[in-house]
CSV table of C-alpha atoms in Angstrom, one decimal:
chain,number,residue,atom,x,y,z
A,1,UNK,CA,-9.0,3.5,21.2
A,2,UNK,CA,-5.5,3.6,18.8
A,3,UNK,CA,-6.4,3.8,15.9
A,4,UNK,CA,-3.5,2.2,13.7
A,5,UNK,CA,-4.4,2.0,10.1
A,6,UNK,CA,-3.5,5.7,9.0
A,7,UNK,CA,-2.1,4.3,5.5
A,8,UNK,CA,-6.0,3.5,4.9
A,9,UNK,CA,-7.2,7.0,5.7
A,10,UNK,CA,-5.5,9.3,8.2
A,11,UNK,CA,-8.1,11.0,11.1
A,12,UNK,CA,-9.1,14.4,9.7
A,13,UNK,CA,-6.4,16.9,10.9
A,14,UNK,CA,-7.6,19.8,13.0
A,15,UNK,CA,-6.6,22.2,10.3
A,16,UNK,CA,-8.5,20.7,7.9
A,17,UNK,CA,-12.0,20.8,10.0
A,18,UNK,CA,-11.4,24.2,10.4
A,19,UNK,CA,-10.9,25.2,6.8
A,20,UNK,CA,-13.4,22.9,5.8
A,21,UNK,CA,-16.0,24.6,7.9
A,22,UNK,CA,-15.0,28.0,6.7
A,23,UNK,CA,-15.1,27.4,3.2
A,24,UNK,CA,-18.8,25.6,3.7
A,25,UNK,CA,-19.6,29.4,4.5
A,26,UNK,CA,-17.0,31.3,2.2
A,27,UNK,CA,-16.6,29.0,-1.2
A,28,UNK,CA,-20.3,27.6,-1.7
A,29,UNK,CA,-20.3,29.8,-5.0
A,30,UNK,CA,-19.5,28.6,-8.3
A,31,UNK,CA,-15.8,29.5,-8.7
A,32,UNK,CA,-15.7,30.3,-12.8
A,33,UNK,CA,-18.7,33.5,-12.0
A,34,UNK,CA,-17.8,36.9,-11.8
A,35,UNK,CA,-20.2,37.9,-9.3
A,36,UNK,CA,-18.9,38.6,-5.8
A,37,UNK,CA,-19.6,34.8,-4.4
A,38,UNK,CA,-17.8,34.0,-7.5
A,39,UNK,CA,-14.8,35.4,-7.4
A,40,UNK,CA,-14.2,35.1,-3.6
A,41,UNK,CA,-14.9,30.8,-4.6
A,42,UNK,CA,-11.9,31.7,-7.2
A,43,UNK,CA,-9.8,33.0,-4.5
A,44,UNK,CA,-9.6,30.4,-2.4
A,45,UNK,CA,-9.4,27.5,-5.7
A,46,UNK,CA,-6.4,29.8,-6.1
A,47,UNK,CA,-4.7,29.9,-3.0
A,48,UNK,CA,-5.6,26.1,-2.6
A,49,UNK,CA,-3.8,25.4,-6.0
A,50,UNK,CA,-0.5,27.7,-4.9
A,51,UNK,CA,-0.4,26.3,-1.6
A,52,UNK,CA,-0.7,22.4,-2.7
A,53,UNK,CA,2.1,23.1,-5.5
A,54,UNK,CA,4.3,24.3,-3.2
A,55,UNK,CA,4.4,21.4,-1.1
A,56,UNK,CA,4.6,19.4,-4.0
A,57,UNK,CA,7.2,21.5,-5.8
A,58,UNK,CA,5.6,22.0,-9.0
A,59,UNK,CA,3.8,25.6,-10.8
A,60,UNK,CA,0.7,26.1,-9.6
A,61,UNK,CA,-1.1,25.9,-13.4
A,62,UNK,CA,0.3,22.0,-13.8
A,63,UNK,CA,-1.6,21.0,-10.6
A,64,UNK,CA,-5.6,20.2,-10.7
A,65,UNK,CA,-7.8,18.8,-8.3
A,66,UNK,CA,-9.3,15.5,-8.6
A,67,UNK,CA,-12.6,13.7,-6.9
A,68,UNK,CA,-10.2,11.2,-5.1
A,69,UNK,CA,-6.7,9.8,-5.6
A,70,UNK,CA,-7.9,6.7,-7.4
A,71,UNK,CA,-9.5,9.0,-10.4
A,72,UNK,CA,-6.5,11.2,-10.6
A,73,UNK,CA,-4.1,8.1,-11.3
A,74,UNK,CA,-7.1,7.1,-13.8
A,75,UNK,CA,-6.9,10.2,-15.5
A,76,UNK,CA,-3.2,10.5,-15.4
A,77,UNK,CA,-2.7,7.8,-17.3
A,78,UNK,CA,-5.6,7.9,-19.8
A,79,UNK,CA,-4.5,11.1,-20.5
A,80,UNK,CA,-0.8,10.1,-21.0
A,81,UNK,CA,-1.5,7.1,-22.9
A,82,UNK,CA,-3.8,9.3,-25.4
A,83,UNK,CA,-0.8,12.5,-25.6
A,84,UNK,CA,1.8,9.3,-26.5
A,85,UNK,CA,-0.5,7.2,-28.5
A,86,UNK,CA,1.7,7.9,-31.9
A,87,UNK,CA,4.3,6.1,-29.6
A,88,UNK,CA,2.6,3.3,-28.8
A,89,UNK,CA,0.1,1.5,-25.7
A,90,UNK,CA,2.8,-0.2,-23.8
A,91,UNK,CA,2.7,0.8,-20.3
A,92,UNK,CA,5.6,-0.5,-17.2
A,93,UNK,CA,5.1,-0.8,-13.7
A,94,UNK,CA,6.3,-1.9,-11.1
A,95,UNK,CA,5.0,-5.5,-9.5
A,96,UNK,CA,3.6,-3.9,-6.2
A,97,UNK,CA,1.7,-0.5,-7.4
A,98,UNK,CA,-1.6,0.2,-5.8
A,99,UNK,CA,-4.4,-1.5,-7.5
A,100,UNK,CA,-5.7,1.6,-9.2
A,101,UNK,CA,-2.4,1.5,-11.0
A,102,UNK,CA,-2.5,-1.7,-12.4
A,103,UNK,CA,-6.4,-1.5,-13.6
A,104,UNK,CA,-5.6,1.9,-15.2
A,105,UNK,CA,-2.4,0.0,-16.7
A,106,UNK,CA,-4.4,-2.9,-18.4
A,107,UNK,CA,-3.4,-6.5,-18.5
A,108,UNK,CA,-0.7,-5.7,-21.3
A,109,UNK,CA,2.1,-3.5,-19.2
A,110,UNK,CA,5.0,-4.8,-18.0
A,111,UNK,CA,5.3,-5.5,-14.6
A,112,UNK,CA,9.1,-4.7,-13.1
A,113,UNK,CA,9.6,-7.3,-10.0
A,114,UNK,CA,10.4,-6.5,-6.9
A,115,UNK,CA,12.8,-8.0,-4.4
A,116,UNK,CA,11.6,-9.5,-1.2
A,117,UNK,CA,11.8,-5.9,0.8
A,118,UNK,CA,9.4,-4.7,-2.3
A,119,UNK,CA,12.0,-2.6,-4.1
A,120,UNK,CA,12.7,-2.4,-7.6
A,121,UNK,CA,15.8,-2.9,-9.2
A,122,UNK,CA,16.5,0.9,-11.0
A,123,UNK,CA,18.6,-1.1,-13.9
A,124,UNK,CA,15.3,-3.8,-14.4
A,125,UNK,CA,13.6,-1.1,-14.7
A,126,UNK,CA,15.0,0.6,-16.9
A,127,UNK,CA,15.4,-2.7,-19.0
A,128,UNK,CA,11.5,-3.2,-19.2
A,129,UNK,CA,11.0,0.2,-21.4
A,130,UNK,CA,10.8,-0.6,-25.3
A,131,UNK,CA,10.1,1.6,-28.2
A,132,UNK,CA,6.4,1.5,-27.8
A,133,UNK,CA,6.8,2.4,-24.1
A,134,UNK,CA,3.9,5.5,-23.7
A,135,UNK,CA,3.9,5.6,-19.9
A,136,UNK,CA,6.0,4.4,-16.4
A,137,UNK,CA,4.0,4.2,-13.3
A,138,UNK,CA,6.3,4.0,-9.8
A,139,UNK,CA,4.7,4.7,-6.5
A,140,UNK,CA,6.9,6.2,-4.4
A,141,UNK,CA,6.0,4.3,-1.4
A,142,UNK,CA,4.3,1.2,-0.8
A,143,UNK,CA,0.8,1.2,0.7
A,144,UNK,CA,0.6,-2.1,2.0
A,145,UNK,CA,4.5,-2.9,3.5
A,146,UNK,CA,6.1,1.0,3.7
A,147,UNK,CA,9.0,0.2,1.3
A,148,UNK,CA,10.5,3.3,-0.6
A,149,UNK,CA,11.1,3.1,-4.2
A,150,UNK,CA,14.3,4.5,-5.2
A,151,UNK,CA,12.2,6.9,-7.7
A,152,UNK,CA,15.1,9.3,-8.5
A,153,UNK,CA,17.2,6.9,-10.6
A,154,UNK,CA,14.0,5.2,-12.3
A,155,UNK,CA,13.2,9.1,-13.2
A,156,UNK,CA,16.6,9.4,-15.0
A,157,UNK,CA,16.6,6.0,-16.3
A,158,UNK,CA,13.0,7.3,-18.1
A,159,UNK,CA,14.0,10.4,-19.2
A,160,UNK,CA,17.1,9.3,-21.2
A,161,UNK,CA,14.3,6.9,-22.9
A,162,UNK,CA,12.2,9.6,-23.3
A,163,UNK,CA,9.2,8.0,-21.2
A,164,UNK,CA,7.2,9.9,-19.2
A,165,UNK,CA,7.2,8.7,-15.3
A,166,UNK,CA,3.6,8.8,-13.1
A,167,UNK,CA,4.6,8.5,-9.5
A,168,UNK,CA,1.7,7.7,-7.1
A,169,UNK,CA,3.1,9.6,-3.8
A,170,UNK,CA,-0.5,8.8,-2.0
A,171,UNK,CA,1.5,7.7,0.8
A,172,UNK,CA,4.1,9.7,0.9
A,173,UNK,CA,3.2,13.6,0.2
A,174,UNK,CA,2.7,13.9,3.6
A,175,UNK,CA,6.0,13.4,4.3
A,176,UNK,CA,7.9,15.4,1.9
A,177,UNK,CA,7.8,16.5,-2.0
A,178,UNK,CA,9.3,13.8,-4.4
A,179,UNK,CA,12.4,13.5,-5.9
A,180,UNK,CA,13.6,12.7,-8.9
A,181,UNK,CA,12.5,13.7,-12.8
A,182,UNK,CA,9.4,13.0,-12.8
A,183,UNK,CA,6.6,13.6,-15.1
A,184,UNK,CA,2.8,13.5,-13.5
A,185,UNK,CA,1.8,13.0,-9.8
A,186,UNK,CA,-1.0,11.9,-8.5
A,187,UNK,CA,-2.1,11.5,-4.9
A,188,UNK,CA,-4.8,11.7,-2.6
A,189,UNK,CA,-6.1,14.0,0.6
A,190,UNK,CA,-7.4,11.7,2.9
A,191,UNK,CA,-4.1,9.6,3.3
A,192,UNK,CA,-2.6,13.0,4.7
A,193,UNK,CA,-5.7,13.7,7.0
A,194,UNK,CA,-7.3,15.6,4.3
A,195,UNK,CA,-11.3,15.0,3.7
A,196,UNK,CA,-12.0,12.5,1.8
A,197,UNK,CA,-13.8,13.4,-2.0
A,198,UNK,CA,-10.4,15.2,-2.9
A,199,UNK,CA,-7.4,14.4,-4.6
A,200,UNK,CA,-4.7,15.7,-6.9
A,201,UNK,CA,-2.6,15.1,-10.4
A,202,UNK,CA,0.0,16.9,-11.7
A,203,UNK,CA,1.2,17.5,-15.2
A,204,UNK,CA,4.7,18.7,-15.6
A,205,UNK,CA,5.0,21.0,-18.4
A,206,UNK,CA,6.3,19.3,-21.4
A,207,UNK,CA,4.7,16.1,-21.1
A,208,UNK,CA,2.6,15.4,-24.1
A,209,UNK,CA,-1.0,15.1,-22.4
A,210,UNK,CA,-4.7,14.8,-23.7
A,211,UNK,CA,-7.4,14.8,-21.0
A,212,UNK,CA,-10.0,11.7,-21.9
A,213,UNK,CA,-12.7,13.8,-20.0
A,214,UNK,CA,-16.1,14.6,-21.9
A,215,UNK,CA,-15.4,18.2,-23.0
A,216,UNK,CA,-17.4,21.2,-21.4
A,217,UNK,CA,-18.3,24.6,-21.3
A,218,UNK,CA,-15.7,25.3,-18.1
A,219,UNK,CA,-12.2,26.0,-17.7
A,220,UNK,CA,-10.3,23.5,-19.7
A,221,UNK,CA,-7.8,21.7,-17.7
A,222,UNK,CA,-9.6,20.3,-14.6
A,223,UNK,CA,-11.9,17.7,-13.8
A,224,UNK,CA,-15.1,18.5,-15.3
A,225,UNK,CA,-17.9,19.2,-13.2
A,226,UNK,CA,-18.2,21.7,-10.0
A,227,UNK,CA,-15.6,21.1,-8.0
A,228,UNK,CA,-16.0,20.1,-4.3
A,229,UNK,CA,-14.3,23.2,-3.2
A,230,UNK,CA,-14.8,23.0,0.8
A,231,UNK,CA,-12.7,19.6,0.0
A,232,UNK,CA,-10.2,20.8,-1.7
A,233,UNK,CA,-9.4,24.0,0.3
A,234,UNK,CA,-9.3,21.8,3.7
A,235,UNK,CA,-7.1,19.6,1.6
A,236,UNK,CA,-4.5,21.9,0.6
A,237,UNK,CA,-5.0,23.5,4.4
A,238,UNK,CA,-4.0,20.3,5.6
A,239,UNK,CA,-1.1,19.3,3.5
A,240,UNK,CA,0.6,22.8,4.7
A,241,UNK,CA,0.0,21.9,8.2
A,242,UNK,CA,1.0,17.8,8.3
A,243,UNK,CA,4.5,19.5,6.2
A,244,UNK,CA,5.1,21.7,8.9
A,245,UNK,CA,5.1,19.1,11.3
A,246,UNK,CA,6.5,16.1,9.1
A,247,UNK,CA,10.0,16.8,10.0
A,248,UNK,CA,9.9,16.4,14.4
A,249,UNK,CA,6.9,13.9,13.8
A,250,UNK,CA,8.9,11.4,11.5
A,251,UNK,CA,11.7,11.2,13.6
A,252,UNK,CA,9.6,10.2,16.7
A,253,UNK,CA,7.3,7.6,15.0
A,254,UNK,CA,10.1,6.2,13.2
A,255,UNK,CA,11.5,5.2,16.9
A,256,UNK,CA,7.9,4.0,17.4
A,257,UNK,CA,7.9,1.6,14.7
A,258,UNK,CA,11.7,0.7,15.4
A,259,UNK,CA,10.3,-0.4,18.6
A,260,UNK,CA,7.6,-2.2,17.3
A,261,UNK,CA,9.7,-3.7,14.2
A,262,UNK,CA,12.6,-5.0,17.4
A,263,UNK,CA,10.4,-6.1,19.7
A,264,UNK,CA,7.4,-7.8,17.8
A,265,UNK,CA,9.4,-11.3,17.1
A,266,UNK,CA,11.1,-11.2,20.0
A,267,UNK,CA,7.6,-11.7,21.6
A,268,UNK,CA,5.6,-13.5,19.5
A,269,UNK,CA,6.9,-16.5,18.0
A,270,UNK,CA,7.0,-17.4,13.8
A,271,UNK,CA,7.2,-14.1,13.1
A,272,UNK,CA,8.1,-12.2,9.9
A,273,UNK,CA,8.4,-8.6,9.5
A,274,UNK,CA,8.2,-7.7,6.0
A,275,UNK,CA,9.1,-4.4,3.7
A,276,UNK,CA,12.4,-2.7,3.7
A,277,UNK,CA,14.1,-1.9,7.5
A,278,UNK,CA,15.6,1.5,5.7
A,279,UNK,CA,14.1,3.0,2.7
A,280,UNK,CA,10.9,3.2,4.1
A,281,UNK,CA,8.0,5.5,5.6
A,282,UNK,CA,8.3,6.3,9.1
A,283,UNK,CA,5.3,5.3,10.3
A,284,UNK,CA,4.3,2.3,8.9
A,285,UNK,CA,5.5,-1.7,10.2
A,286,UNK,CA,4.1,-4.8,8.8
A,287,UNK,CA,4.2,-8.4,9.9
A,288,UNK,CA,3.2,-11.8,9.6
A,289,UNK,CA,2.3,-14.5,11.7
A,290,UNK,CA,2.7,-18.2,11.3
A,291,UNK,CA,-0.3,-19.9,11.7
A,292,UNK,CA,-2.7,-17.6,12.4
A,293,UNK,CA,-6.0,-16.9,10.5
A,294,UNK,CA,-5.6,-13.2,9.6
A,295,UNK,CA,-9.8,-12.1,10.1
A,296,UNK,CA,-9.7,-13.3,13.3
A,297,UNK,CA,-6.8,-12.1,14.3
A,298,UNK,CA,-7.7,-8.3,13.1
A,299,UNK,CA,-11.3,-9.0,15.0
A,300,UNK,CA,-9.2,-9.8,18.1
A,301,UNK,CA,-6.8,-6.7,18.2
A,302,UNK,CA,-10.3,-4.7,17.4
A,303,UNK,CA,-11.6,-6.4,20.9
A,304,UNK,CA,-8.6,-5.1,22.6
A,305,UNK,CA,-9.2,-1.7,21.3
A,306,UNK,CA,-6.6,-1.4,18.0
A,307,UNK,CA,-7.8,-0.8,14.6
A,308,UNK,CA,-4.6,-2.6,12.2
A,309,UNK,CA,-5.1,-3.8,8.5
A,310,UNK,CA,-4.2,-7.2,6.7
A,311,UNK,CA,-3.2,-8.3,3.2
A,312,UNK,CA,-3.8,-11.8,4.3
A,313,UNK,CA,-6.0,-13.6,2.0
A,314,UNK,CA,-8.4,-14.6,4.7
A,315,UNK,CA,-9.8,-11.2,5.1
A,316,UNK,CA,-10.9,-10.4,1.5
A,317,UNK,CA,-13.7,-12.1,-0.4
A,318,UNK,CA,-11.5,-12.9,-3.1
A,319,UNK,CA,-9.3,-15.7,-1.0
A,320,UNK,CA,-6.2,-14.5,-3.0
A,321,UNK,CA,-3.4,-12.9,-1.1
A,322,UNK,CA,-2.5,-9.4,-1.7
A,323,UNK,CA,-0.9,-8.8,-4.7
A,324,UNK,CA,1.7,-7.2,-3.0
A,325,UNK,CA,2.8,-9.9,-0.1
A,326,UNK,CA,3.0,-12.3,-3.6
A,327,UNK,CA,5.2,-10.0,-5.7
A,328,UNK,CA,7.5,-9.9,-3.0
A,329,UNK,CA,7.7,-13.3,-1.9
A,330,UNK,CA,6.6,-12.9,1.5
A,331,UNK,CA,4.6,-14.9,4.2
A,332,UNK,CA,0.9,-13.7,3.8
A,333,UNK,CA,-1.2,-15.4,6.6
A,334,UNK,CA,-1.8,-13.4,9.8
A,335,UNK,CA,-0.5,-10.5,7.7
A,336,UNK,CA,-0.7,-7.1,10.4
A,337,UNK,CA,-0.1,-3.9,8.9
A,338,UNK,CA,0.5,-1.2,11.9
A,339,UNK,CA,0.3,2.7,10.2
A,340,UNK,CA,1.1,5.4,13.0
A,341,UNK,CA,-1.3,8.7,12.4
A,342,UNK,CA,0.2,12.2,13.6
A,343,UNK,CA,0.4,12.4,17.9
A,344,UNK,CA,0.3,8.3,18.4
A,345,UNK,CA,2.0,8.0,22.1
A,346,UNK,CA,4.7,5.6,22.9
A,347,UNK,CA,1.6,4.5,25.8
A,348,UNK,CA,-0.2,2.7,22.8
A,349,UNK,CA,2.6,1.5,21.2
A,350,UNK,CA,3.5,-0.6,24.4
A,351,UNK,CA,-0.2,-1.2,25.3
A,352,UNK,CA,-0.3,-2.8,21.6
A,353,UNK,CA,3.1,-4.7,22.5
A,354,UNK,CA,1.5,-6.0,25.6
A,355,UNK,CA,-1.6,-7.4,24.2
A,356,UNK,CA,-0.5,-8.8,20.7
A,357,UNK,CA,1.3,-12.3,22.2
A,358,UNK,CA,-1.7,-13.3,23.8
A,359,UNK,CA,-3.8,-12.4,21.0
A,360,UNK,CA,-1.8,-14.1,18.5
A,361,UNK,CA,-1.4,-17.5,21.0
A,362,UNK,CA,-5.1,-17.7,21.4
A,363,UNK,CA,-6.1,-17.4,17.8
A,364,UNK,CA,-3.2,-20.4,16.8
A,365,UNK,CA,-4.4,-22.3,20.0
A,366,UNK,CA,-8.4,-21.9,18.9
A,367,UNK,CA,-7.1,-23.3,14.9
A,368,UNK,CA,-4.9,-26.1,16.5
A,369,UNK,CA,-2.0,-25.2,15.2
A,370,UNK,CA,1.5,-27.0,16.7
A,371,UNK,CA,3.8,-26.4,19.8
A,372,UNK,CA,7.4,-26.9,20.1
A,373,UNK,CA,6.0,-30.1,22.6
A,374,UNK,CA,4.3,-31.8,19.8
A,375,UNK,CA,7.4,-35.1,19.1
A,376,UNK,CA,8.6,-36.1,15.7
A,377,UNK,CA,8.0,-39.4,14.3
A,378,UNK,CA,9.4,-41.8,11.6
A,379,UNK,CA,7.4,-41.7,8.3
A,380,UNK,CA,9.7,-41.9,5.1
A,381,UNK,CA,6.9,-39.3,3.3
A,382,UNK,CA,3.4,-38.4,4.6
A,383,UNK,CA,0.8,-36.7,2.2
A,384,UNK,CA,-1.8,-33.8,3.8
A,385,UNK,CA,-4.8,-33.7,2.5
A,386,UNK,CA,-5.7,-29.9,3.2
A,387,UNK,CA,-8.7,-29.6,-0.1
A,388,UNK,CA,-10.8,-26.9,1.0
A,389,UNK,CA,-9.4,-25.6,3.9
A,390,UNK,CA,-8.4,-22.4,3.5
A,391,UNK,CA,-5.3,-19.8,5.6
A,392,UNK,CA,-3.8,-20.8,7.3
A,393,UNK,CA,-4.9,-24.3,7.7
A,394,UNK,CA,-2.5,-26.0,5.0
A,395,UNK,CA,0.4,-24.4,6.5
A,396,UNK,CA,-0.8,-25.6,10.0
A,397,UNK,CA,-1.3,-28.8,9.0
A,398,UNK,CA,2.3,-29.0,7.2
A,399,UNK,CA,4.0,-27.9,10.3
A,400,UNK,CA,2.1,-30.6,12.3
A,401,UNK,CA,3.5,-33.0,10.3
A,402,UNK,CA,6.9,-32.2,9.0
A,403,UNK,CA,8.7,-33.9,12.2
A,404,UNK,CA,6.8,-37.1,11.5
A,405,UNK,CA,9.4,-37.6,8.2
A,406,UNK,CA,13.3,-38.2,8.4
A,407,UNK,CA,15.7,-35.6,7.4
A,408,UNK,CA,15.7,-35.9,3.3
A,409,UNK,CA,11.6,-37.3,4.1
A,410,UNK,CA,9.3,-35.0,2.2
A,411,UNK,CA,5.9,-33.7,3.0
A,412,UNK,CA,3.2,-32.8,0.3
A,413,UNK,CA,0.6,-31.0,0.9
A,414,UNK,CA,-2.7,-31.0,-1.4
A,415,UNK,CA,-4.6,-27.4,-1.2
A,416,UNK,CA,-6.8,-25.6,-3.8
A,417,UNK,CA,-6.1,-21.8,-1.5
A,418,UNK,CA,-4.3,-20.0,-4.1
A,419,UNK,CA,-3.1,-18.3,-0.7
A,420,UNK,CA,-0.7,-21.7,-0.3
A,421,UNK,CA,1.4,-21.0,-3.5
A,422,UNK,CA,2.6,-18.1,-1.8
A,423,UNK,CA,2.5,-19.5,1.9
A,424,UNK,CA,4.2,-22.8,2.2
A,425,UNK,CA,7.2,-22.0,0.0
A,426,UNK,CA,7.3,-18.5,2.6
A,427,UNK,CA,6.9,-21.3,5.2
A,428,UNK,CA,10.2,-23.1,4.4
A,429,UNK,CA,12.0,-20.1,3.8
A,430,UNK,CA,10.9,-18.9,7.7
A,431,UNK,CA,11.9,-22.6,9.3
A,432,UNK,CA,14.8,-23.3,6.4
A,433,UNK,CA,12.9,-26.3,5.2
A,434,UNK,CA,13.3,-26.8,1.3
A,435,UNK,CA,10.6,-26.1,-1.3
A,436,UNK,CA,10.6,-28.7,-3.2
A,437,UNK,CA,8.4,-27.3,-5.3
A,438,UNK,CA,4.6,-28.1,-7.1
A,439,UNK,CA,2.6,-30.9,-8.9
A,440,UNK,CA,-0.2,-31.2,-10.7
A,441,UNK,CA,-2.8,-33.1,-9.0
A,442,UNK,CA,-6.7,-34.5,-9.4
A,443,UNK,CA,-7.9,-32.1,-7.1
A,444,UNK,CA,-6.2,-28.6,-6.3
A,445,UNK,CA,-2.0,-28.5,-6.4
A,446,UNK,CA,0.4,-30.5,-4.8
A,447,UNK,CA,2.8,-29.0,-2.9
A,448,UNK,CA,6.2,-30.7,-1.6
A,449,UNK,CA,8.1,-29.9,1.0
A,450,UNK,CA,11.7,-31.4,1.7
A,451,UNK,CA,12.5,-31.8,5.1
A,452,UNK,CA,16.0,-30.2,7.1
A,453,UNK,CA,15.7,-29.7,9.9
């Protein structure tokens, strides 16, 4: 069964089950003793530390290991925001950071926007940083869409204003160290087929820096508490051994996702594919479908024997789409994100080829939604009542319609899914329709739609 969501949590790499099991039996001791179990514990915390820095080209004493990724961006920026607080609180980031980001942020930073690729603008961002600017946060890949963010020049732009930079490389270590000036790093083991329960931060020397953890008898400078050392050893095992192969691997599922990224809308209609086509990772695609409810369409490929993600709004509780999909604009229902792990075969990328148009036409034939056969008729205006319906049901039921008005006729369609907000204007963009834009109305928001075409 392909399993194709490796930008959720990569398969453990072989190397890593190997250290992992040799340091259950080697580095069960408590690493800061000086008793034999001790110190060989401290020997491989040591080696671990040396080997991570060097793939990600820092000193080995600015580099501590973290629980996960999440709590290493937490501290990271806690611990900047406290070094900088004579400075001020304001934080920047950019409109598409991973949600640990943006909750570690606070609801008072500055969100950069991003164009519809999900890229910053390096001269916006630099705009956004004030005198009371403490911290910038950049990831230097997008989780949810692949997009690279042109970190170098946002480094520079943050060094002249003498702001520290946080990149978030949690999905892209595995691919290579990261460029640019920056000032703390944080990332995460089980997005480069690491176990999971480890992460890491950096702290560049320099960077004014006071760790918010309780204070304790043990070595200042790390995460307090025993460290999860069979973790972290398969974790820096790992990284060593997905580097070594990043180079021949990224060139071969880059053609992989070329070949998905051609051939997906050429065989499934109302397609978008979203995220950069160049400055992005190699093995990540993701794409939306028109009219298609983006559960069932995940449950489906599952059926078929493909494990894919979503930032669709229909597959979270919340019924909001993903942050993400919204900052940049893009179409969000039927949302398919496709991440390649290490040693996916060019057999499963066709066997997912194969199976995804009939998928797709059998979930938009189960939800009704319309056929090039369906005729246009003659309304001047036509109003859709889609209240409580939720994605992609307001956007089928605007494409139903839409040929019943004249050319200049408008459509409006009344919805309370936050999810249409981003949709229907996503909608006329994909089948160059105007946007006429919203109203306010009794019940949920009217949406109007200019018709053409």
């Amino acid at each position: 069964m392909p399993y194709f969501d490796a930008a959720s949590s990569a398969p453990l790499h072989p190397v890593a089950r190997q250290a992992l099991q040799a340091s259950l039996d080697e580095g069960w001791a408590d690493p800061s003793r000086l008793y034999r179990e001790g110190r060989r514990a401290r020997l491989l915390l040591d080696a671990a530390r040396e080997a991570a820095a060097e793939a990600v080209g820092c000193r080995p004493d600015e580099l501590v290991f973290t629980p996960s990724g999440t709590r290493a961006v937490h501290l990271g920026v806690s611990g900047a925001l406290a070094g900088r607080r004579r400075v001020g609180r304001h934080v920047v980031v950019s409109a598409v950071e991973h949600s640990s980001v943006l909750h570690a942020a606070g609801d008072t930073a500055t969100e950069v926007p991003v164009d519809r690729a999900g890229r910053v603008d390096p001269a916006a961002y630099a705009a956004a940083l004030r005198e009371d600017t403490a911290l910038a946060c950049l990831q230097s890949a997008n989780h949810e869409v692949g997009t690279e963010q042109p970190v170098d020049r946002v480094a520079e732009a943050c060094r002249a204003a003498g702001v520290p930079l946080l990149v978030d490389a949690a999905q892209s270590l595995a691919w290579g160290p990261v460029g640019g000036d920056w000032s703390l790093l944080a990332a995460s083991a089980h997005k480069w087929g690491g176990p999971a329960g480890a992460g890491l931060l950096v702290v560049r020397k320099g960077v004014r820096f006071a760790p918010q953890e309780p204070a304790d008898e043990r070595e200042s400078g790390r995460a307090a508490g025993f460290e999860n050392l069979p973790a972290i050893v398969a974790a820096a095992a790992s990284l060593r051994a997905v580097r070594a192969e990043a180079a021949e691997e990224a060139v071969r599922l880059r053609a992989l996702v070329d070949r998905i990224r051609a051939r997906v809308p050429e065989l499934v209609p109302d397609v978008e594919v979203v995220g950069d086509a160049v400055h992005r990772l190699p093995h990540l695609v993701t794409f939306s479908c028109l009219y298609v409810d983006g559960e069932t369409l995940l449950h489906e490929l599952d059926r078929q024997g493909f494990s894919v993600s979503s930032g669709s709004s229909c597959t979270s509780s919340t019924l909001t789409p993903s942050h993400v999909l919204r900052a940049m604009g893009v179409l969000s229902e039927g949302n398919v994100r496709v991440s390649l792990p290490l040693g996916t075969t060019g057999e499963d990328v066709d066997r997912f080829l194969e199976v995804l148009p009939s998928v797709v036409s059998a979930v938009r034939e189960r939800l009704g939604a319309p056929t090039a056969a369906q005729s246009p008729g003659q309304g001047a205006s036509l109003v859709v009542d889609a209240l409580g319906k939720r994605c992609p049901i307001p956007v089928i039921e605007l494409a139903k319609v839409i040929g019943d008005v004249p050319l200049g006729g408008t459509v409006t369609v009344l919805s309370d899914d936050e999810a249409a907000r981003l949709d229907i204007p996503a909608w006329c963009v994909m089948r160059d329709q105007e946007y006429v834009g919203e109203e306010a109305a009794e019940r949920g928001t009217a949406y109007v739609v200019r018709r053409l075409v």
